Amino acid sequence: MALASTPKVVLGSIAFAIFWVLAVFPSVPFLPVGRTAGSLLGAMLMVIFRVLTPEQAYASIDLQILGLLFGTMVVSIYLERADLFQHLGKLLSWRSKGAKDLLSRVCLISAISSALFTNDTSCVVLTEFVLKIARQHNLPPRPFLLALASSANIGSSATPIGNPQNLVIAIQSKISFGNFLLGLFPAMLVGVVVNAVILLGMYWRETPSAKWKRLVWKSCVYLVTVGMLISLLMGLNMSWTAITAALALVVLDFKDAGACLEKTGIPSTLWNLMEPYSKIDRPSGIAVLAIVILVLSNLASNVPTVLLLGGRVAASAAAISSAEEKKSWLILAWVSTVAGNLSLLGSAANLIVCEQARRAPGLGYTLSFWGHLKFGVPSTIIVTAIGLTLIR
């Protein structure tokens, strides 16, 4: 895709900049509309400025992704009503051996729950638990909120249902749920550990020292959720499996359950410039590809980046071998997901934790953009690099 006309590039960049400012600073004095309305405003401006036609805007909606998100959200609602997340919250403080132990538990529980129930859901449910535990133990909230958001992003990379961009990759690449998990689980596991070590190192003075103890926890598993996960492992359609599980819970309960920057041509032009240097049959090519994905994921968001680069990256790798093509999809999934940890704007999980923490009754805490960035940049670079060496 060539660079769009100058007016479209300028107007599209203005619309994106307005969205970016409202997302990072939701209470700006001249337009205090918040992040959700800011996102809608940015999308509306893309249509008003004719960067997108109304038809193109509607066509960009992916019903399979919405189906998965709807299904997993409904399943998560019923799991919450069945007290699963309350039990997970209790695990955070059960026989705690100090702040480092608590931080490690937050990282592990956030990662696992995000891989199974999407990172956004985990952040929505667990943020208030994390704030309460920090308050009860007289600990600063920031490192624990960062642990929750960043581990949710890393953990969600391991499965196709962990986040929307992974679903896009799984659908386009036709990689099964099981192969996806096997391909990225080692990188995810090491990434969570490294991320926790970075947090402990950066906030050593904020988190009092304590003896490291191996985390032992027991999860409550529910029949419908297990059936959903088994079906996914069997290779059944992911969106319809999640929807079926959600509807089954609704029927049993008898109650109701409670990227447009691409059109400017800027991301495509960047890829065209870097593609010759992004061949994944050599370490330097993998590094360049990772940088491109990292940059675009933070400029245009990770889902649009996957939609834009997925086919191109795979085609470039397929020219080398079929094994490299599969590896390219997994690299795209890993880097685009971990890229969400770079800044507060990098992923919805970060913004959810920030909003939930700010609004928590009696526990309100503001996680600033710069406070997050100080941790996000080194963590993202280190975790991404280590994970790339483990992808097979």
XYZ file of N, CA and C in Angstrom, residues 2-233:
696
model
N 0.699 2.088 -1.014
C 1.500 3.294 -1.133
C 1.030 4.353 -0.148
N 1.904 5.318 0.082
C 1.541 6.421 0.964
C 0.360 7.174 0.370
N -0.629 7.471 1.193
C -1.835 8.150 0.721
C -1.515 9.589 0.332
N -2.525 10.271 -0.207
C -2.345 11.665 -0.601
C -1.996 12.514 0.621
N -1.350 13.663 0.354
C -0.908 14.519 1.457
C -2.045 14.950 2.374
N -3.212 15.400 1.822
C -4.308 15.778 2.731
C -4.771 14.624 3.609
N -4.811 13.417 3.036
C -5.269 12.267 3.825
C -4.260 11.915 4.913
N -2.973 12.001 4.580
C -1.935 11.724 5.575
C -2.014 12.733 6.721
N -2.152 14.017 6.369
C -2.191 15.073 7.382
C -3.427 14.942 8.261
N -4.599 14.806 7.628
C -5.846 14.733 8.392
C -5.905 13.450 9.221
N -5.452 12.342 8.640
C -5.433 11.089 9.391
C -4.514 11.169 10.587
N -3.370 11.824 10.416
C -2.430 11.985 11.527
C -3.014 12.883 12.615
N -3.764 13.915 12.208
C -4.409 14.798 13.188
C -5.441 14.025 14.004
N -6.277 13.231 13.314
C -7.292 12.435 14.016
C -6.648 11.456 14.981
N -5.561 10.825 14.534
C -4.878 9.868 15.405
C -4.241 10.581 16.588
N -3.678 11.780 16.348
C -3.046 12.537 17.435
C -4.076 12.938 18.487
N -5.284 13.319 18.046
C -6.348 13.677 18.995
C -6.719 12.463 19.847
N -6.862 11.306 19.183
C -7.152 10.078 19.932
C -6.034 9.780 20.927
N -4.775 9.922 20.482
C -3.626 9.587 21.330
C -3.600 10.465 22.575
N -3.815 11.772 22.400
C -3.811 12.692 23.541
C -4.920 12.342 24.519
N -6.118 12.058 24.016
C -7.242 11.738 24.899
C -7.061 10.392 25.586
N -6.348 9.472 24.923
C -6.103 8.171 25.536
C -5.069 8.259 26.647
N -4.034 9.072 26.422
C -2.967 9.198 27.423
C -3.361 10.141 28.546
N -4.062 11.229 28.182
C -4.473 12.238 29.170
C -5.996 12.409 29.093
N -6.760 11.470 29.691
C -8.213 11.455 29.513
C -8.945 12.632 30.125
N -8.292 13.415 30.940
C -8.973 14.533 31.599
C -8.412 15.878 31.171
N -8.011 15.979 29.888
C -7.489 17.254 29.401
C -8.561 18.331 29.565
N -8.190 19.530 30.027
C -9.184 20.555 30.365
C -10.088 20.946 29.209
N -9.514 20.985 27.970
C -10.323 21.475 26.863
C -11.281 20.423 26.316
N -11.090 19.148 26.667
C -11.987 18.102 26.164
C -11.949 16.892 27.102
N -12.515 17.016 28.300
C -12.427 15.925 29.287
C -13.468 14.828 29.022
N -13.309 14.104 27.907
C -14.321 13.117 27.527
C -13.951 11.696 27.933
N -12.700 11.467 28.343
C -12.298 10.130 28.742
C -11.804 9.308 27.561
N -11.266 8.138 27.850
C -10.614 7.320 26.819
C -11.608 6.686 25.844
N -12.726 6.170 26.355
C -13.680 5.508 25.467
C -14.247 6.484 24.448
N -14.726 7.614 24.940
C -15.254 8.630 24.027
C -14.153 9.181 23.131
N -12.929 9.263 23.653
C -11.810 9.716 22.840
C -11.534 8.786 21.672
N -11.657 7.489 21.913
C -11.474 6.511 20.838
C -12.559 6.661 19.775
N -13.789 6.831 20.232
C -14.890 7.025 19.284
C -14.716 8.316 18.498
N -14.245 9.361 19.170
C -14.013 10.634 18.485
C -12.948 10.484 17.407
N -11.869 9.787 17.740
C -10.818 9.570 16.747
C -11.322 8.813 15.537
N -12.123 7.757 15.791
C -12.688 6.981 14.679
C -13.635 7.832 13.841
N -14.455 8.649 14.509
C -15.400 9.501 13.791
C -14.674 10.517 12.922
N -13.572 11.086 13.455
C -12.803 12.063 12.684
C -12.183 11.427 11.446
N -11.795 10.160 11.544
C -11.254 9.468 10.371
C -12.277 9.425 9.242
N -13.553 9.246 9.597
C -14.610 9.219 8.588
C -14.923 10.635 8.111
N -15.020 11.586 9.051
C -15.319 12.976 8.689
C -14.230 13.541 7.775
N -12.962 13.205 8.069
C -11.846 13.700 7.255
C -11.669 12.899 5.966
N -12.492 11.868 5.769
C -12.484 11.041 4.570
C -11.196 10.233 4.406
N -10.567 9.961 5.536
C -9.482 8.986 5.510
C -10.075 7.606 5.269
N -11.247 7.383 5.855
C -12.042 6.169 5.640
C -13.427 6.562 5.166
N -14.009 5.741 4.305
C -15.427 5.924 3.995
C -16.239 5.207 5.059
N -17.512 5.578 5.249
C -18.341 4.848 6.220
C -18.379 3.351 5.928
N -18.407 2.996 4.646
C -18.435 1.576 4.285
C -17.150 0.865 4.719
N -16.007 1.537 4.514
C -14.739 0.942 4.936
C -14.660 0.806 6.451
N -15.226 1.776 7.154
C -15.231 1.709 8.616
C -16.033 0.504 9.097
N -17.213 0.302 8.498
C -18.027 -0.857 8.877
C -17.356 -2.163 8.460
N -16.724 -2.148 7.281
C -16.082 -3.368 6.786
C -14.890 -3.783 7.632
N -14.308 -2.829 8.351
C -13.140 -3.145 9.178
C -13.506 -3.888 10.458
N -14.802 -3.979 10.757
C -15.252 -4.699 11.949
C -15.157 -6.199 11.693
N -14.435 -6.908 12.515
C -14.236 -8.351 12.367
C -15.170 -9.095 13.325
N -16.188 -9.758 12.755
C -17.198 -10.417 13.588
C -16.636 -11.615 14.343
N -15.622 -12.283 13.788
C -15.025 -13.419 14.504
C -14.343 -12.945 15.779
N -13.651 -11.818 15.691
C -12.987 -11.282 16.879
C -14.028 -10.832 17.900
N -15.060 -10.135 17.429
C -16.118 -9.703 18.340
C -16.813 -10.902 18.975
N -16.996 -11.956 18.178
C -17.624 -13.171 18.719
C -16.802 -13.791 19.823
N -15.485 -13.874 19.595
C -14.606 -14.412 20.635
C -14.642 -13.559 21.883
N -14.527 -12.239 21.706
C -14.518 -11.350 22.861
C -15.838 -11.424 23.619
N -16.957 -11.458 22.875
C -18.259 -11.571 23.522
C -18.344 -12.869 24.323
N -17.946 -13.973 23.691
C -18.046 -15.267 24.368
C -17.182 -15.351 25.605
N -15.910 -14.943 25.478
C -15.016 -15.035 26.636
C -15.419 -14.064 27.739
N -15.950 -12.900 27.372
C -16.402 -11.948 28.394
C -17.585 -12.500 29.174
N -18.537 -13.118 28.465
C -19.706 -13.686 29.148
C -19.281 -14.842 30.048
N -18.402 -15.713 29.527
C -17.894 -16.812 30.360
C -17.215 -16.248 31.606
N -16.434 -15.194 31.424
C -15.731 -14.591 32.557
C -16.693 -14.001 33.579
N -17.811 -13.429 33.094
C -18.819 -12.879 34.008
C -19.364 -13.981 34.920
N -19.645 -15.137 34.326
C -20.189 -16.234 35.135
C -19.132 -16.829 36.055
N -17.886 -16.862 35.596
C -16.813 -17.324 36.480
C -16.649 -16.376 37.655
N -16.801 -15.084 37.395
C -16.722 -14.107 38.481
C -17.864 -14.308 39.457
N -19.088 -14.545 38.930
C -20.237 -14.783 39.808
C -20.095 -16.083 40.582
N -19.337 -17.032 40.005
C -19.078 -18.291 40.702
C -17.875 -18.190 41.634
N -17.369 -16.959 41.832
C -16.315 -16.649 42.809
C -14.924 -17.116 42.414
N -14.699 -17.472 41.117
C -13.358 -17.881 40.718
C -12.355 -16.765 40.950
N -12.684 -15.562 40.482
C -11.735 -14.460 40.612
C -11.574 -14.023 42.065
N -12.617 -14.251 42.875
C -12.479 -13.952 44.299
C -11.457 -14.903 44.927
N -11.490 -16.169 44.482
C -10.501 -17.133 44.973
C -9.099 -16.745 44.505
N -8.994 -16.290 43.250
C -7.701 -15.847 42.748
C -7.194 -14.654 43.559
N -8.120 -13.749 43.899
C -7.743 -12.615 44.725
C -7.228 -13.050 46.090
N -7.872 -14.072 46.668
C -7.426 -14.570 47.970
C -6.034 -15.198 47.872
N -5.762 -15.839 46.703
C -4.442 -16.434 46.524
C -3.334 -15.394 46.562
N -3.677 -14.163 46.202
C -2.669 -13.113 46.186
C -2.113 -12.823 47.577
N -2.934 -13.006 48.605
C -2.462 -12.676 49.955
C -2.372 -13.886 50.882
N -2.745 -15.074 50.401
C -2.750 -16.270 51.246
C -1.319 -16.629 51.671
N -1.092 -16.605 52.987
C 0.213 -16.943 53.562
C 1.342 -16.178 52.876
N 1.121 -14.923 52.654
C 2.115 -14.095 51.974
C 3.386 -13.971 52.799
N 4.520 -13.996 52.127
C 5.817 -13.885 52.788
C 6.476 -12.525 52.540
N 5.685 -11.560 52.146
C 6.262 -10.234 51.952
C 5.931 -9.654 50.589
N 6.452 -8.468 50.342
C 6.108 -7.719 49.134
C 6.593 -8.410 47.864
N 7.798 -8.969 47.895
C 8.304 -9.632 46.694
C 7.477 -10.864 46.367
N 7.059 -11.560 47.389
C 6.187 -12.719 47.188
C 4.858 -12.280 46.568
N 4.284 -11.198 47.095
C 3.035 -10.671 46.552
C 3.193 -10.257 45.090
N 4.274 -9.573 44.782
C 4.514 -9.115 43.412
C 4.629 -10.306 42.458
N 5.305 -11.336 42.892
C 5.465 -12.533 42.063
C 4.120 -13.215 41.824
N 3.289 -13.248 42.855
C 1.966 -13.859 42.701
C 1.107 -13.070 41.725
N 1.166 -11.757 41.832
C 0.400 -10.919 40.902
C 0.817 -11.215 39.469
N 2.125 -11.313 39.230
C 2.623 -11.596 37.885
C 2.119 -12.944 37.376
N 2.200 -13.971 38.197
C 1.827 -15.311 37.768
C 0.327 -15.443 37.554
N -0.471 -14.992 38.511
C -1.920 -15.119 38.393
C -2.446 -14.274 37.242
N -1.904 -13.082 37.061
C -2.317 -12.229 35.958
C -2.016 -12.885 34.617
N -0.831 -13.471 34.481
C -0.435 -14.096 33.217
C -1.313 -15.299 32.882
N -1.538 -16.165 33.853
C -2.316 -17.378 33.598
C -3.776 -17.045 33.299
N -4.369 -16.171 34.093
C -5.771 -15.825 33.864
C -5.943 -15.100 32.526
N -4.955 -14.329 32.117
C -5.046 -13.613 30.843
C -4.940 -14.564 29.660
N -4.117 -15.582 29.793
C -3.996 -16.567 28.715
C -5.297 -17.324 28.508
N -6.062 -17.528 29.579
C -7.288 -18.322 29.499
C -8.549 -17.488 29.293
N -8.567 -16.247 29.815
C -9.812 -15.476 29.803
C -9.642 -14.069 29.225
N -8.610 -13.814 28.440
C -8.231 -12.534 27.827
C -7.652 -11.577 28.864
N -6.685 -10.795 28.402
C -5.994 -9.886 29.319
C -6.903 -8.775 29.836
N -7.818 -8.281 28.986
C -8.705 -7.198 29.430
C -9.576 -7.640 30.602
N -10.149 -8.843 30.487
C -11.018 -9.355 31.554
C -10.257 -9.496 32.865
N -9.064 -10.049 32.794
C -8.266 -10.229 34.008
C -7.960 -8.893 34.675
N -7.645 -7.889 33.851
C -7.314 -6.572 34.413
C -8.530 -5.911 35.040
N -9.698 -6.057 34.386
C -10.926 -5.481 34.936
C -11.221 -6.062 36.314
N -11.090 -7.374 36.430
C -11.493 -8.054 37.659
C -10.453 -7.941 38.768
N -9.176 -7.999 38.409
C -8.135 -8.124 39.437
C -7.568 -6.792 39.938
N -7.830 -5.694 39.240
C -7.219 -4.420 39.650
C -7.594 -4.032 41.075
N -8.887 -4.111 41.402
C -9.309 -3.707 42.745
C -8.737 -4.640 43.809
N -8.633 -5.947 43.503
C -8.010 -6.875 44.440
C -6.567 -6.457 44.728
N -5.845 -6.111 43.674
C -4.440 -5.722 43.829
C -4.321 -4.457 44.674
N -5.193 -3.482 44.422
C -5.160 -2.254 45.211
C -5.455 -2.529 46.691
N -6.441 -3.375 46.958
C -6.790 -3.704 48.345
C -5.628 -4.380 49.058
N -4.979 -5.299 48.369
C -3.871 -6.024 48.988
C -2.702 -5.084 49.267
N -2.424 -4.184 48.316
C -1.352 -3.211 48.551
C -1.674 -2.329 49.747
N -2.947 -1.909 49.853
C -3.358 -1.066 50.976
C -3.257 -1.843 52.302
N -3.714 -3.097 52.311
C -3.687 -3.899 53.532
C -2.273 -4.131 54.042
N -1.315 -4.258 53.114
C 0.066 -4.527 53.517
C 0.911 -3.255 53.550
N 0.243 -2.111 53.428
C 0.933 -0.822 53.477
C 2.070 -0.745 52.461
N 1.753 -1.136 51.212
C 2.737 -1.156 50.135
C 2.341 -0.167 49.039
N 3.291 0.381 48.307
C 2.969 1.315 47.211
C 2.272 0.576 46.073
N 1.180 1.132 45.532
C 0.410 0.419 44.509
C 1.123 0.290 43.173
N 1.993 1.258 42.820
C 2.508 1.312 41.448
C 3.143 0.011 40.958
N 4.115 -0.579 41.675
C 4.734 -1.792 41.135
C 3.748 -2.942 40.959
N 2.727 -3.012 41.801
C 1.751 -4.094 41.694
C 0.792 -3.875 40.522
N 0.433 -2.621 40.264
C -0.398 -2.319 39.092
C 0.383 -2.565 37.806
N 1.656 -2.176 37.804
C 2.492 -2.459 36.643
C 2.650 -3.963 36.442
N 2.798 -4.698 37.532
C 2.919 -6.153 37.445
C 1.653 -6.762 36.851
N 0.491 -6.272 37.278
C -0.780 -6.793 36.780
C -0.920 -6.547 35.283
N -0.714 -5.300 34.850
C -0.917 -4.955 33.440
C 0.119 -5.616 32.539
N 1.386 -5.526 32.907
C 2.434 -6.069 32.036
C 2.378 -7.588 31.959
N 2.109 -8.248 33.071
C 2.007 -9.713 33.052
C 0.771 -10.171 32.298
N -0.299 -9.376 32.348
C -1.491 -9.707 31.571
C -1.179 -9.683 30.080
N -0.423 -8.689 29.650
C -0.042 -8.614 28.234
C 0.844 -9.785 27.837
N 1.857 -10.074 28.648
C 2.776 -11.170 28.322
C 2.041 -12.511 28.350
N 1.235 -12.734 29.392
C 0.508 -13.996 29.504
C -0.459 -14.217 28.357
N -1.093 -13.150 27.890
C -2.081 -13.291 26.816
C -1.455 -13.696 25.494
N -0.116 -13.566 25.387
C 0.544 -13.918 24.125
C 0.529 -15.414 23.856
N 0.291 -16.236 24.875
C 0.485 -17.676 24.752
C -0.657 -18.397 24.048
N -1.847 -17.807 23.978
C -2.994 -18.498 23.382
C -3.724 -17.603 22.383
N -4.430 -18.205 21.433
C -5.211 -17.409 20.482
C -6.345 -16.629 21.129
N -6.790 -17.045 22.322
C -7.899 -16.347 22.974
C -7.407 -15.343 24.007
N -6.096 -15.147 24.098
C -5.558 -14.223 25.092
C -5.799 -12.768 24.752
N -5.857 -12.459 23.449
C -6.083 -11.085 23.014
C -6.562 -11.090 21.564
N -7.135 -9.990 21.087
C -7.701 -9.969 19.723
C -6.679 -10.205 18.619
N -5.464 -9.626 18.747
C -4.512 -9.796 17.656
C -4.066 -11.238 17.498
N -4.024 -11.989 18.597
C -3.681 -13.401 18.488
C -4.758 -14.183 17.756
N -6.015 -13.805 17.957
C -7.097 -14.453 17.220
C -6.953 -14.183 15.729
N -6.622 -12.944 15.376
C -6.401 -12.606 13.964
C -5.295 -13.479 13.385
N -4.197 -13.609 14.132
C -3.064 -14.409 13.666
C -3.450 -15.871 13.531
N -4.166 -16.410 14.526
C -4.569 -17.816 14.481
C -5.489 -18.093 13.289
N -6.395 -17.172 12.996
C -7.325 -17.342 11.873
C -6.580 -17.264 10.550
N -5.709 -16.258 10.402
C -5.013 -16.075 9.135
C -3.956 -17.147 8.884
N -3.281 -17.570 9.938
C -2.205 -18.553 9.776
C -2.708 -19.998 9.827
N -3.944 -20.183 10.351
C -4.522 -21.527 10.532
C -3.676 -22.398 11.479
N -2.999 -21.745 12.425
C -2.273 -22.480 13.461
C -3.275 -22.892 14.528
N -3.280 -24.164 14.909
C -4.243 -24.669 15.885
C -3.962 -24.103 17.269
N -4.965 -24.205 18.144
C -4.822 -23.719 19.512
C -3.632 -24.386 20.199
N -3.522 -25.715 20.048
C -2.446 -26.447 20.701
C -1.064 -26.061 20.194
N -0.911 -25.953 18.872
C 0.385 -25.573 18.306
C 0.753 -24.144 18.661
N -0.246 -23.283 18.713
C -0.009 -21.895 19.107
C 0.533 -21.858 20.531
N -0.112 -22.605 21.418
C 0.310 -22.649 22.823
C 1.720 -23.213 22.963
N 1.988 -24.327 22.257
C 3.312 -24.945 22.339
C 4.392 -24.037 21.779
N 4.053 -23.277 20.734
C 5.043 -22.415 20.116
C 5.436 -21.219 20.957
N 4.505 -20.717 21.769
C 4.770 -19.480 22.505
C 4.852 -19.641 24.017
N 4.460 -20.803 24.540
C 4.457 -20.974 25.997
C 5.836 -20.785 26.628
N 6.918 -21.350 26.049
C 8.234 -21.125 26.675
C 8.601 -19.642 26.736
N 8.342 -18.913 25.643
C 8.661 -17.483 25.629
C 7.811 -16.742 26.647
N 6.539 -17.109 26.736
C 5.645 -16.457 27.698
C 6.117 -16.703 29.128
N 6.446 -17.956 29.446
C 6.847 -18.307 30.808
C 8.116 -17.570 31.217
N 9.122 -17.599 30.352
C 10.369 -16.900 30.655
C 10.129 -15.385 30.696
N 9.273 -14.900 29.797
C 8.969 -13.471 29.763
C 8.353 -12.984 31.060
N 7.437 -13.766 31.625
C 6.801 -13.383 32.890
C 7.834 -13.340 34.014
N 8.728 -14.323 34.046
C 9.760 -14.365 35.087
C 10.710 -13.171 34.955
N 11.165 -12.912 33.731
C 12.087 -11.787 33.503
C 11.416 -10.467 33.851
N 10.156 -10.328 33.451
C 9.412 -9.110 33.750
C 9.295 -8.898 35.263
N 9.044 -9.986 35.993
C 8.950 -9.888 37.452
C 10.293 -9.492 38.059
N 11.382 -10.050 37.522
C 12.715 -9.711 38.023
C 13.013 -8.234 37.787
N 12.618 -7.725 36.604
C 12.836 -6.301 36.314
C 12.051 -5.432 37.289
N 10.807 -5.807 37.540
C 9.991 -5.056 38.500
C 10.620 -5.055 39.882
N 11.068 -6.222 40.323
C 11.682 -6.325 41.647
C 12.957 -5.496 41.717
N 13.713 -5.471 40.604
C 14.929 -4.688 40.587
C 14.666 -3.188 40.597
N 13.675 -2.755 39.807
C 13.384 -1.326 39.706
C 12.749 -0.772 40.968
N 11.955 -1.595 41.642
C 11.223 -1.120 42.822
C 11.713 -1.807 44.089
N 13.006 -2.136 44.117
C 13.584 -2.830 45.276
C 13.381 -2.039 46.554
N 13.539 -0.725 46.474
C 13.382 0.092 47.672
C 11.927 0.306 48.025
N 11.047 0.190 47.015
C 9.623 0.368 47.295
C 9.006 -0.902 47.851
N 9.589 -2.050 47.491
C 9.041 -3.318 47.974
C 10.012 -3.917 48.981
N 9.670 -3.963 50.280
C 10.572 -4.491 51.293
C 11.027 -5.907 50.956
N 12.257 -6.239 51.338
C 12.808 -7.552 51.013
C 12.061 -8.640 51.771
N 11.975 -9.790 51.149
C 11.313 -10.940 51.766
C 11.857 -12.198 51.121
N 11.711 -13.302 51.823
C 12.239 -14.564 51.338
C 11.370 -15.072 50.204
N 12.060 -15.466 49.153
C 11.325 -15.999 48.005
C 10.783 -17.377 48.364
N 9.503 -17.574 48.067
C 8.888 -18.881 48.317
C 8.166 -19.335 47.071
N 8.315 -20.604 46.788
C 7.659 -21.144 45.600
C 6.152 -20.997 45.723
N 5.564 -20.484 44.628
C 4.118 -20.231 44.631
C 3.365 -21.527 44.357
N 2.486 -21.878 45.323
C 1.645 -23.044 45.140
C 0.196 -22.587 45.216
N -0.544 -22.801 44.199
C -1.938 -22.375 44.240
C -2.830 -23.369 43.507
N -4.032 -23.412 43.931
C -4.997 -24.365 43.388
C -6.121 -23.614 42.695
N -6.370 -23.908 41.427
C -7.396 -23.188 40.660
C -8.716 -23.948 40.676
N -9.805 -23.186 40.715
C -11.141 -23.756 40.625
C -11.554 -23.814 39.148
N -11.876 -24.975 38.674
C -12.193 -25.144 37.259
C -13.671 -25.485 37.114
N -14.351 -24.882 36.189
C -15.782 -25.066 35.996
C -16.054 -25.819 34.692
N -17.098 -26.650 34.719
C -17.354 -27.611 33.653
C -17.452 -26.959 32.274
N -18.202 -25.901 32.158
C -18.378 -25.268 30.849
C -17.067 -24.686 30.351
N -16.301 -24.080 31.250
C -15.024 -23.494 30.861
C -14.053 -24.576 30.409
N -14.004 -25.688 31.127
C -13.137 -26.803 30.738
C -13.556 -27.325 29.363
N -14.875 -27.456 29.158
C -15.373 -27.911 27.863
C -14.957 -26.974 26.747
N -14.996 -25.666 27.027
C -14.579 -24.687 26.017
C -13.110 -24.859 25.668
N -12.272 -25.017 26.688
C -10.835 -25.147 26.451
C -10.504 -26.452 25.730
N -11.194 -27.540 26.073
C -10.973 -28.820 25.390
C -11.378 -28.716 23.929
N -12.494 -28.047 23.686
C -12.950 -27.862 22.304
C -11.940 -27.071 21.491
N -11.352 -26.059 22.119
C -10.337 -25.268 21.420
C -9.117 -26.113 21.090
N -8.709 -26.940 22.020
C -7.575 -27.825 21.784
C -7.863 -28.850 20.698
